[in-house]
């Protein structure tokens, strides 16, 4: 008996080690993934690419999953699951290091500017910004193709391919963690503990995005070429839309953390005895059937089949297993529902920092920081609350589905209210307002030219904003008609700006300073309301996460669990992870008012968006997707209730029939009683 007790204690300690290891790996992969999301804006600016292309790069993570997840999920369940997870972590770390590689091959970052910001005060170009663009205008009209190609090669304009491949490699490495890790945990832990364990793992995992976004916020304030350039010569601040932070440094940090998280998995066994039961090692690898799961699943699929061990026979069984899986209507409907939800969520999380930056005038670093410090803790609290509610009230499949659909409707309501919270567009002469101050929105570059700056021969392609003392932003000192300047670097001030005098309200000060003007004060109050709704919506939405996951787990045959989780991840990530950043980015690009210019010519990243069009496009799309998801959740709930009633009636009829047989056959009656007692020992959720 003491030997058996020691075995159980060793098993329990190994299960706890696996639980802790899973929590750490969830943290590290979420840390890397969140940092990638927080660096989207920085990468877009560094490589001068549009939002649709950065969306394509962001989707490469899911492309990596697509390549291997079906095979990893199916064949991996028969192999050494902990070691496969460890291998995946090493691959993820390699992907992070590859993503950071372009920084070391590219030259120093050269942000676009219309004026030569020389540190020499006596420089003619510095004194006369209005006349500094003649040469730029001339070269724009007659581009030299060979010179452009040479320039692009020197600037490393195609280096974003390394980021694409690194992110794809990260996706390949992440593949085994969820399907193999969750199925391993569910196989060898008590059934009533599974929801709580999953909630604990996800709660620790949510700390990863918190740290990822906070690291992104911190590095967004550090200049990309820190340590290799004189920062006193940099004329832009971290609030400028041309600023690029030290994005590469974060990928080195996240890669190292992910590499460390792989270590424990190399020392874990292939299988464990079932928690709370004394089983022989030969039976410990079998998947245990949950009592409630037995009641909920169709009768013909109750008993898990013995699986062949040869690779050839495993491959033969793959297609029949898929057929069995997708005949399960609840599983199929749940996958479709998750697909719609993830489309909205991925689009939102990818471009939310940019939305906060363009709609409410926040800096990229502040937007990232607020998401990490406010939204993500709310998500963590929501996940643990959902798991606690399931365990505390011992909710079954129907109860878990009710919690999920309630949370989904609540978060949708919070999102719908956000659509109506708006700030006015930033006042930029020639783009959102006329030079006289009248409000209008124009996508025509020629509106940047006015009578006040016609004599300056300004380039309309460059973005080098200055803020006048009347609160108006001008696209460049030249377009503001500024005649002279004083000071150097960030402290440069432009004087005698003729366009400032064209305002309908007379101004005495005709000077301007570098950078965009801040938004109006009432915009800060609206931003606080938006953040409050956003945080509350995040909490409510996360409360339905664990219950929804349990509904998925309990609707799958035990022997198909790993395959089902893998296929769900494959479908959701393929159709819910790859397309949204691309089509969200393409639609957001359509709201751009001012495109930047690449170092070698051509259209670069967007510098200014139409805030109202951005808001309606971004939030309207997310709200529409969540509305469809809610309707699908309603259909799913009705389907679950219908199946539960049908199986309850079938079980009752079966018991009545067996009781009748038991009267004439005592042996049968004894066997039935034994099975029922065994089932009573099994705990439900």
XYZ file of C-alpha atoms in Angstrom:
685
model
C 0.000 0.000 0.000
C 2.870 2.372 0.835
C 4.453 1.578 -2.564
C 1.187 2.505 -4.280
C 1.025 5.730 -2.270
C 4.569 6.658 -3.327
C 3.641 5.980 -6.960
C 0.609 8.261 -6.672
C 2.694 11.020 -5.051
C 5.348 10.765 -7.792
C 2.613 10.883 -10.432
C 1.016 13.889 -8.738
C 4.331 15.750 -8.577
C 4.984 15.029 -12.275
C 1.500 16.203 -13.189
C 2.119 19.398 -11.209
C 5.474 19.822 -12.974
C 3.674 19.425 -16.306
C 1.013 21.930 -15.183
C 3.697 24.461 -14.177
C 5.633 23.828 -17.406
C 2.478 24.314 -19.482
C 1.726 27.552 -17.646
C 5.255 28.830 -18.350
C 5.155 27.824 -22.018
C 1.731 29.445 -22.407
C 3.236 32.567 -20.838
C 6.280 32.549 -23.119
C 4.394 31.892 -26.369
C 1.839 34.571 -25.481
C 4.723 36.892 -24.534
C 6.241 36.453 -28.007
C 2.893 36.658 -29.798
C 1.789 39.814 -27.971
C 5.131 41.477 -28.604
C 4.704 40.750 -32.324
C 1.261 42.393 -32.228
C 2.625 45.397 -30.325
C 5.430 45.808 -32.892
C 3.138 45.825 -35.951
C 3.204 49.627 -36.233
C 6.985 49.806 -35.750
C 7.644 47.128 -38.403
C 5.218 48.826 -40.811
C 7.113 52.115 -40.465
C 10.593 50.559 -40.537
C 9.999 48.728 -43.818
C 7.662 51.441 -45.229
C 4.862 49.021 -46.098
C 1.040 49.408 -46.139
C -1.316 47.905 -43.530
C -2.467 45.160 -45.916
C 1.120 43.863 -46.288
C 1.812 44.067 -42.549
C -1.414 42.072 -42.135
C -0.028 39.449 -44.515
C 3.202 39.288 -42.490
C 1.218 38.983 -39.268
C -0.811 36.136 -40.801
C 2.337 34.128 -41.543
C 2.178 32.795 -37.957
C -1.054 30.993 -38.803
C 0.424 29.878 -42.137
C 3.133 28.074 -40.172
C 0.444 26.348 -38.104
C -1.383 25.337 -41.268
C 1.665 23.457 -42.569
C 1.971 20.976 -39.714
C -0.893 21.121 -37.202
C -3.095 18.321 -38.574
C -0.193 15.844 -38.569
C 1.230 17.024 -35.228
C -2.188 16.742 -33.563
C -2.945 13.270 -34.889
C 0.441 11.541 -34.900
C 1.744 13.565 -31.957
C -0.936 12.068 -29.678
C 0.659 8.641 -30.239
C 4.231 9.843 -29.651
C 6.083 11.495 -26.725
C 3.895 14.572 -26.253
C 6.059 16.531 -23.740
C 9.180 16.209 -25.906
C 7.284 17.332 -29.005
C 6.249 20.447 -27.068
C 9.914 21.031 -26.124
C 10.982 20.755 -29.780
C 8.267 23.229 -30.719
C 9.590 25.767 -28.197
C 13.099 25.559 -29.685
C 11.664 26.201 -33.181
C 9.673 29.182 -31.865
C 12.808 30.698 -30.338
C 14.649 30.299 -33.652
C 11.773 32.130 -35.372
C 12.078 35.062 -32.955
C 15.811 35.382 -33.609
C 15.233 35.221 -37.380
C 12.651 38.033 -37.136
C 15.200 40.334 -35.465
C 17.872 39.573 -38.100
C 17.000 42.310 -40.682
C 17.999 45.055 -38.248
C 21.626 43.904 -38.383
C 21.667 43.801 -42.204
C 19.916 47.125 -42.852
C 21.591 50.501 -42.723
C 20.519 53.248 -40.306
C 16.834 54.214 -40.467
C 16.285 57.361 -42.527
C 12.893 58.902 -41.850
C 11.331 61.039 -44.548
C 11.711 64.796 -44.204
C 11.140 67.736 -46.518
C 13.832 69.886 -44.909
C 17.515 69.274 -44.378
C 17.639 69.458 -40.587
C 21.262 70.458 -40.346
C 22.843 71.109 -36.990
C 24.651 74.038 -38.585
C 22.623 77.159 -37.820
C 24.215 79.028 -40.715
C 22.980 76.481 -43.266
C 21.041 78.169 -46.084
C 18.544 75.285 -46.328
C 17.881 75.542 -42.630
C 17.179 79.266 -42.778
C 14.966 79.047 -45.886
C 12.633 76.001 -45.570
C 10.264 77.497 -48.160
C 12.958 77.180 -50.837
C 14.393 73.829 -49.776
C 12.212 71.597 -51.950
C 13.106 72.640 -55.509
C 15.465 69.716 -55.981
C 13.003 67.258 -54.443
C 10.214 68.299 -56.804
C 12.499 67.950 -59.806
C 13.680 64.466 -58.935
C 10.148 63.277 -58.177
C 9.101 64.024 -61.748
C 11.905 62.075 -63.475
C 12.748 58.926 -61.515
C 15.860 56.963 -62.488
C 14.937 53.255 -62.470
C 18.504 51.977 -62.026
C 19.160 54.474 -59.250
C 15.950 53.414 -57.484
C 16.946 49.717 -57.676
C 20.398 50.495 -56.303
C 18.830 52.560 -53.539
C 16.358 49.811 -52.616
C 19.168 47.263 -52.442
C 21.175 49.535 -50.141
C 18.138 50.326 -47.981
C 17.153 46.657 -47.685
C 13.551 47.317 -48.682
C 12.783 43.589 -49.065
C 14.125 42.634 -45.642
C 10.555 42.248 -44.367
C 10.718 38.721 -45.865
C 12.891 37.704 -42.879
C 10.158 38.943 -40.535
C 7.613 36.949 -42.556
C 9.684 33.744 -42.405
C 10.571 34.208 -38.729
C 6.924 34.650 -37.814
C 6.016 31.567 -39.863
C 8.683 29.553 -38.038
C 7.225 30.766 -34.753
C 3.841 29.456 -35.899
C 5.286 26.039 -36.747
C 6.932 25.800 -33.319
C 3.771 26.782 -31.460
C 1.747 23.988 -33.111
C 2.206 21.108 -30.579
C 1.624 23.177 -27.433
C -2.152 23.516 -27.349
C -3.512 20.222 -28.772
C -0.896 17.929 -27.218
C -0.554 19.839 -23.944
C -4.281 20.152 -23.227
C -5.047 16.533 -24.198
C -2.134 15.291 -22.012
C -3.456 17.276 -19.063
C -7.060 16.191 -19.607
C -6.040 12.530 -19.940
C -4.173 12.302 -16.627
C -5.995 14.715 -14.297
C -9.290 14.338 -12.462
C -12.275 15.306 -14.620
C -13.549 17.855 -12.112
C -10.088 19.471 -11.972
C -9.652 19.891 -15.743
C -11.593 23.189 -16.071
C -9.738 24.705 -13.126
C -6.339 23.551 -14.424
C -7.117 24.985 -17.864
C -8.223 28.253 -16.269
C -4.966 28.413 -14.246
C -2.852 27.781 -17.364
C -4.696 30.414 -19.375
C -4.545 32.888 -16.489
C -0.771 32.526 -16.165
C -0.636 32.611 -19.962
C -2.433 35.957 -20.051
C 0.481 37.474 -18.116
C 2.504 36.846 -21.293
C 0.542 39.371 -23.382
C 0.722 41.846 -20.477
C 4.509 41.660 -20.399
C 4.657 41.518 -24.208
C 2.665 44.718 -24.639
C 4.561 46.469 -21.826
C 7.889 45.496 -23.416
C 6.535 46.759 -26.756
C 5.506 50.046 -25.128
C 8.919 50.481 -23.507
C 10.899 49.704 -26.674
C 8.589 51.894 -28.812
C 10.088 54.914 -27.003
C 13.681 53.834 -27.695
C 14.970 54.847 -31.131
C 15.516 51.956 -33.567
C 19.221 52.701 -34.083
C 20.000 53.389 -30.429
C 23.709 53.010 -29.779
C 24.698 53.539 -33.405
C 23.485 57.112 -34.100
C 23.717 60.435 -32.309
C 20.242 60.889 -30.835
C 20.715 64.683 -30.709
C 20.528 64.759 -34.508
C 17.088 63.050 -34.512
C 14.401 65.686 -35.059
C 11.342 63.476 -34.363
C 9.912 62.156 -31.072
C 8.193 58.853 -30.205
C 4.838 60.596 -30.777
C 5.638 61.206 -34.451
C 4.096 58.893 -37.061
C 7.567 58.429 -38.632
C 9.231 57.289 -35.387
C 10.465 53.680 -35.258
C 11.268 52.103 -31.906
C 13.826 49.380 -31.103
C 11.474 46.641 -32.349
C 14.283 44.141 -32.998
C 15.470 44.082 -29.392
C 12.164 42.661 -28.157
C 12.386 39.630 -30.431
C 15.773 38.728 -28.950
C 14.279 38.952 -25.430
C 11.148 36.920 -26.282
C 13.183 34.282 -28.145
C 15.374 33.747 -25.080
C 12.355 33.384 -22.750
C 10.717 30.849 -25.101
C 13.962 28.864 -25.281
C 14.069 28.685 -21.469
C 10.464 27.440 -21.332
C 11.383 24.336 -23.379
C 13.732 22.912 -20.727
C 11.245 21.117 -18.360
C 9.534 19.189 -21.169
C 12.663 17.156 -21.910
C 12.409 15.548 -18.427
C 8.707 14.604 -18.389
C 7.446 11.030 -19.102
C 5.375 9.992 -22.096
C 2.405 9.104 -19.859
C 1.191 9.241 -16.242
C -1.306 7.272 -14.133
C -4.759 8.864 -13.964
C -4.865 11.397 -11.115
C -6.648 9.981 -8.053
C -6.676 6.380 -9.346
C -4.366 3.407 -8.898
C -3.704 2.161 -12.410
C -0.989 0.003 -13.852
C 1.483 1.774 -16.154
C 0.269 -0.321 -19.096
C -3.206 1.222 -18.797
C -2.100 4.729 -17.928
C -1.710 5.720 -21.548
C -5.371 5.019 -22.334
C -7.700 7.992 -22.618
C -10.211 8.096 -19.765
C -13.868 8.712 -20.498
C -15.691 11.338 -18.463
C -19.052 10.302 -17.005
C -20.819 13.369 -18.297
C -19.052 13.020 -21.625
C -20.402 9.463 -21.866
C -23.906 10.793 -21.340
C -23.478 13.645 -23.791
C -21.875 11.764 -26.691
C -23.775 9.486 -29.115
C -24.048 5.919 -27.862
C -22.175 4.254 -30.715
C -19.003 6.203 -29.947
C -18.832 5.465 -26.204
C -15.924 3.070 -26.110
C -12.512 4.256 -27.317
C -11.025 1.858 -29.821
C -7.599 0.317 -29.484
C -5.291 2.175 -31.843
C -2.637 0.455 -33.965
C 0.922 1.425 -33.306
C 2.477 1.240 -36.773
C 2.820 4.461 -38.757
C 1.223 2.930 -41.871
C -1.907 1.855 -39.993
C -2.080 5.212 -38.217
C -2.060 6.958 -41.597
C -4.814 4.633 -42.883
C -6.989 5.522 -39.890
C -6.567 9.293 -40.377
C -9.361 9.883 -42.940
C -11.954 7.690 -41.153
C -11.146 9.524 -37.916
C -11.705 12.884 -39.628
C -15.034 11.618 -40.986
C -16.132 10.538 -37.519
C -15.080 13.872 -36.069
C -16.960 16.112 -38.490
C -20.126 13.995 -38.284
C -20.355 15.461 -34.783
C -22.655 18.420 -35.545
C -21.948 20.242 -32.256
C -18.204 20.134 -32.882
C -18.652 21.410 -36.453
C -20.958 24.233 -35.357
C -18.616 25.223 -32.522
C -15.697 25.439 -34.950
C -17.725 27.731 -37.255
C -18.734 29.931 -34.306
C -15.145 30.217 -33.082
C -14.106 30.984 -36.644
C -16.327 34.072 -36.797
C -15.328 35.218 -33.284
C -11.611 34.840 -34.002
C -11.965 36.830 -37.251
C -13.246 39.765 -35.229
C -10.780 39.307 -32.375
C -7.647 38.982 -34.545
C -8.607 42.018 -36.626
C -9.240 44.001 -33.444
C -6.056 43.075 -31.559
C -3.866 43.596 -34.650
C -4.980 47.152 -35.377
C -6.284 48.333 -31.993
C -3.078 50.278 -31.124
C -3.282 52.035 -34.516
C -6.999 52.722 -33.935
C -6.255 54.358 -30.569
C -3.414 56.318 -32.135
C -5.383 57.648 -35.112
C -8.846 58.083 -33.557
C -7.929 59.433 -30.117
C -4.503 60.951 -30.830
C -2.547 58.630 -28.502
C 1.090 57.760 -29.148
C 1.860 54.195 -30.262
C 3.758 53.446 -27.030
C 0.923 54.735 -24.804
C -1.706 52.762 -26.744
C 0.314 49.547 -26.392
C 0.962 50.232 -22.706
C -2.727 50.795 -21.907
C -3.752 47.566 -23.642
C -1.129 45.681 -21.611
C -1.917 47.279 -18.259
C -5.741 47.513 -18.474
C -7.301 45.181 -21.057
C -5.152 42.115 -20.463
C -5.559 41.959 -16.638
C -9.319 42.192 -17.250
C -9.035 39.225 -19.623
C -7.038 37.258 -17.009
C -9.657 37.972 -14.353
C -12.416 36.951 -16.757
C -10.764 33.618 -17.601
C -10.252 32.635 -13.939
C -13.805 33.798 -13.116
C -15.249 31.568 -15.848
C -13.268 28.555 -14.590
C -14.270 29.261 -10.975
C -17.977 29.533 -11.865
C -17.837 26.125 -13.593
C -16.121 24.463 -10.620
C -18.145 26.225 -7.914
C -21.582 25.506 -9.376
C -20.602 22.145 -10.968
C -22.097 23.223 -14.272
C -22.617 20.644 -16.991
C -22.376 21.086 -20.744
C -25.627 23.061 -20.959
C -24.643 25.272 -18.018
C -21.239 25.984 -19.589
C -22.948 26.853 -22.893
C -25.263 29.294 -21.067
C -22.296 31.072 -19.470
C -20.558 31.334 -22.866
C -23.537 32.756 -24.751
C -24.293 35.257 -21.962
C -20.687 36.475 -22.021
C -20.771 36.730 -25.818
C -23.928 38.895 -25.795
C -22.543 41.105 -22.997
C -19.259 41.778 -24.791
C -21.150 42.523 -28.019
C -23.195 45.210 -26.222
C -20.002 46.870 -24.911
C -18.539 46.835 -28.420
C -21.683 48.305 -30.014
C -21.580 51.313 -27.650
C -17.935 52.033 -28.603
C -18.969 52.678 -32.218
C -20.648 55.931 -31.126
C -17.636 57.322 -29.238
C -15.629 59.535 -31.558
C -13.167 62.422 -31.672
C -12.892 64.978 -34.435
C -10.209 64.512 -37.060
C -6.808 66.051 -36.373
C -6.761 69.506 -37.979
C -4.278 69.219 -40.837
C -4.348 72.009 -43.433
C -5.250 70.738 -46.888
C -6.262 67.268 -45.647
C -8.927 67.437 -42.916
C -9.487 71.218 -42.993
C -8.889 73.914 -45.573
C -6.096 76.453 -45.161
C -8.768 78.898 -43.999
C -9.876 76.479 -41.245
C -13.087 75.137 -42.846
C -13.669 71.436 -42.122
C -13.370 68.974 -45.010
C -11.757 65.634 -45.774
C -9.793 65.187 -48.987
C -7.811 62.345 -50.537
C -6.473 64.665 -53.282
C -2.803 65.610 -52.749
C -3.303 68.842 -54.718
C -5.390 70.270 -51.871
C -2.128 70.556 -49.903
C -1.193 73.429 -52.218
C -2.667 76.850 -51.570
C -2.110 80.445 -52.620
C 0.011 80.971 -49.503
C 2.627 78.332 -50.442
C 2.515 78.393 -54.279
C 5.749 80.363 -54.452
C 7.665 77.759 -52.461
C 7.493 74.885 -55.032
C 6.819 72.438 -52.212
C 6.711 68.668 -52.612
C 3.296 67.286 -51.690
C 4.702 63.764 -51.219
C 6.665 64.244 -48.012
C 5.353 64.248 -44.467
C 7.287 66.433 -42.031
C 4.484 67.997 -39.927
C 4.754 71.246 -38.023
C 2.337 72.620 -35.449
C 1.396 76.290 -35.625
C 0.555 78.253 -32.506
C -3.065 78.485 -33.687
C -3.455 74.698 -33.215
C -3.329 73.864 -36.934
C -0.983 71.142 -38.266
C 0.731 71.622 -41.641
C 2.167 68.713 -43.660
C 5.621 70.346 -43.832
C 7.329 73.679 -43.008
C 7.375 74.424 -46.728
C 3.610 73.847 -47.106
C 3.077 76.148 -44.105
C 4.941 78.822 -46.106
C 7.595 79.254 -43.412
C 10.412 81.592 -44.520
C 13.045 81.178 -41.810
C 13.934 78.939 -38.896
C 15.925 79.048 -35.677
C 17.325 76.326 -33.431
C 18.489 72.802 -34.241
C 17.248 69.229 -33.829
C 13.944 68.775 -31.984
C 14.060 72.404 -30.813
C 13.810 73.890 -34.317
C 11.212 76.689 -34.678
C 9.940 78.045 -38.017
C 9.015 81.701 -38.451
C 7.086 83.973 -40.840
C 4.808 81.134 -41.996
C 2.542 82.833 -44.533
C -0.205 80.142 -44.496
C -0.898 80.730 -40.805
C -2.069 84.243 -41.648
C -4.714 82.812 -44.019
C -6.773 81.518 -41.108
C -10.217 83.091 -40.739
C -9.341 83.906 -37.121
C -6.487 86.462 -37.095
C -3.291 85.340 -35.339
C -0.349 87.410 -34.223
C 2.163 84.562 -33.885
C 3.114 83.138 -37.301
C 5.560 80.539 -35.956
C 5.441 76.727 -35.961
C 7.286 73.934 -34.194
C 8.134 70.382 -35.298
C 5.511 67.665 -34.858
C 1.732 67.300 -35.052
C -0.535 69.381 -32.816
C -2.232 67.532 -29.923
C -5.963 66.764 -30.082
C -8.600 68.890 -28.351
C -9.065 68.398 -24.592
C -12.534 66.826 -24.887
C -10.960 63.955 -26.848
C -9.099 62.815 -23.702
C -12.413 62.469 -21.822
C -13.930 60.455 -24.673
C -10.849 58.253 -24.713
C -11.323 57.454 -21.007
C -14.932 56.378 -21.684
C -13.753 54.232 -24.604
C -11.095 52.526 -22.451
C -13.613 51.853 -19.633
C -15.997 50.157 -22.085
C -13.120 48.292 -23.713
C -11.853 46.917 -20.373
C -15.352 45.902 -19.226
C -15.999 44.209 -22.590
C -12.696 42.337 -22.325
C -13.642 40.989 -18.881
C -17.140 39.874 -19.930
C -15.866 38.230 -23.112
C -13.113 36.340 -21.239
C -15.659 34.950 -18.717
C -17.045 32.808 -21.543
C -13.650 31.500 -22.673
C -13.173 28.514 -20.345
C -16.861 27.401 -20.407
C -16.811 27.456 -24.219
C -13.638 25.390 -24.220
C -15.218 22.825 -21.892
C -18.264 22.528 -24.174
C -15.846 21.768 -27.011
C -13.898 19.168 -24.982
C -17.029 17.404 -23.710
C -18.584 17.129 -27.173
C -15.682 15.089 -28.581
C -15.131 11.332 -28.436
C -12.186 10.637 -26.063
C -10.030 8.914 -28.685
C -10.480 11.875 -31.060
C -9.658 14.575 -28.517
C -6.160 15.463 -29.753
C -7.259 15.344 -33.403
C -10.323 17.480 -32.691
C -8.362 20.166 -30.846
C -5.782 20.160 -33.617
C -8.367 20.406 -36.395
C -10.204 23.172 -34.543
C -6.940 25.091 -34.222
C -6.094 24.382 -37.871
C -9.436 25.647 -39.229
C -9.773 28.618 -36.889
C -6.192 29.758 -37.418
C -6.238 29.194 -41.156
C -9.511 31.009 -41.864
C -9.648 33.085 -38.683
C -5.988 34.018 -38.286
C -4.622 34.584 -41.799
C -7.374 36.556 -43.648
C -8.460 39.104 -40.959
C -5.189 41.095 -40.714
C -5.089 41.228 -44.528
C -8.669 42.354 -45.208
C -8.784 44.578 -42.110
C -5.512 46.170 -43.260
C -6.735 46.607 -46.855
C -9.961 48.285 -45.689
C -8.069 50.493 -43.220
C -5.683 51.543 -46.029
C -8.714 52.935 -47.889
C -9.199 55.494 -45.098
C -5.660 56.895 -45.475
C -5.447 60.632 -46.174
C -1.664 61.036 -46.431
C 0.765 58.381 -47.572
C 4.438 58.629 -46.720
C 7.213 58.445 -49.314
C 9.854 55.719 -49.302
C 13.501 56.595 -49.111
C 13.911 55.452 -52.729
C 10.614 56.897 -53.942
C 7.200 55.275 -54.162
C 4.362 54.996 -51.649
C 5.388 54.090 -48.118
C 3.408 53.667 -44.898
C 0.323 55.767 -44.158
C 0.996 58.851 -42.012
C -2.527 60.169 -41.435
C -5.972 58.522 -41.549
C -9.506 59.887 -41.728
C -10.402 59.183 -38.076
C -14.163 58.869 -38.622
C -13.835 56.565 -41.642
C -11.242 54.503 -39.729
C -13.604 54.179 -36.740
C -16.620 53.127 -38.819
C -14.563 50.655 -40.856
C -12.705 49.125 -37.911
C -15.445 48.960 -35.256
C -18.232 48.381 -37.792
C -16.494 45.291 -39.142
C -15.794 43.864 -35.668
C -19.350 44.537 -34.459
C -20.825 42.845 -37.544
C -18.693 39.714 -37.015
C -19.611 39.520 -33.313
C -23.311 39.885 -34.194
C -23.084 36.880 -36.538
C -21.215 34.932 -33.824
C -24.001 35.592 -31.303
C -26.623 34.259 -33.690
C -24.515 31.136 -34.236
C -24.101 30.684 -30.467
C -27.910 30.727 -30.179
C -28.222 27.964 -32.778
C -25.443 25.986 -31.078
C -27.138 26.235 -27.680
C -30.441 24.939 -29.092
C -28.572 22.059 -30.718
C -26.825 21.165 -27.431
C -30.135 21.168 -25.514
C -31.781 19.023 -28.196
C -28.962 16.452 -28.107
C -28.970 16.366 -24.308
C -32.723 15.649 -24.221
C -32.422 12.997 -26.923
C -29.585 11.187 -25.135
C -31.408 11.429 -21.784
C -34.474 9.759 -23.307
C -32.313 7.088 -24.944
C -30.540 6.411 -21.649
C -33.859 6.170 -19.794
C -35.264 3.773 -22.370
C -32.108 1.671 -22.191
C -32.246 1.524 -18.378
C -35.927 0.533 -18.452
C -35.160 -2.237 -20.920
C -32.191 -3.482 -18.901
C -34.210 -3.483 -15.676
C -36.796 -5.687 -17.424
C -34.039 -8.086 -18.474
C -32.596 -8.012 -14.978
C -35.758 -9.608 -13.514
C -35.253 -12.803 -15.513
C -31.435 -12.749 -15.406
C -29.792 -12.096 -12.085
C -26.289 -12.012 -13.546
C -27.252 -9.191 -15.920
C -28.749 -7.233 -13.067
C -25.576 -7.532 -10.998
C -23.434 -6.341 -13.924
C -25.643 -3.304 -14.557
C -25.478 -2.282 -10.907
C -21.719 -2.518 -10.952
C -21.442 -0.312 -14.031
C -23.785 2.240 -12.526
C -21.752 2.356 -9.304
C -18.596 2.922 -11.328
C -20.282 5.775 -13.174
C -21.385 7.352 -9.896
C -17.764 7.449 -8.777
C -16.933 9.586 -11.806
C -17.288 13.310 -11.194
C -18.800 15.774 -13.614
C -17.584 19.286 -14.416
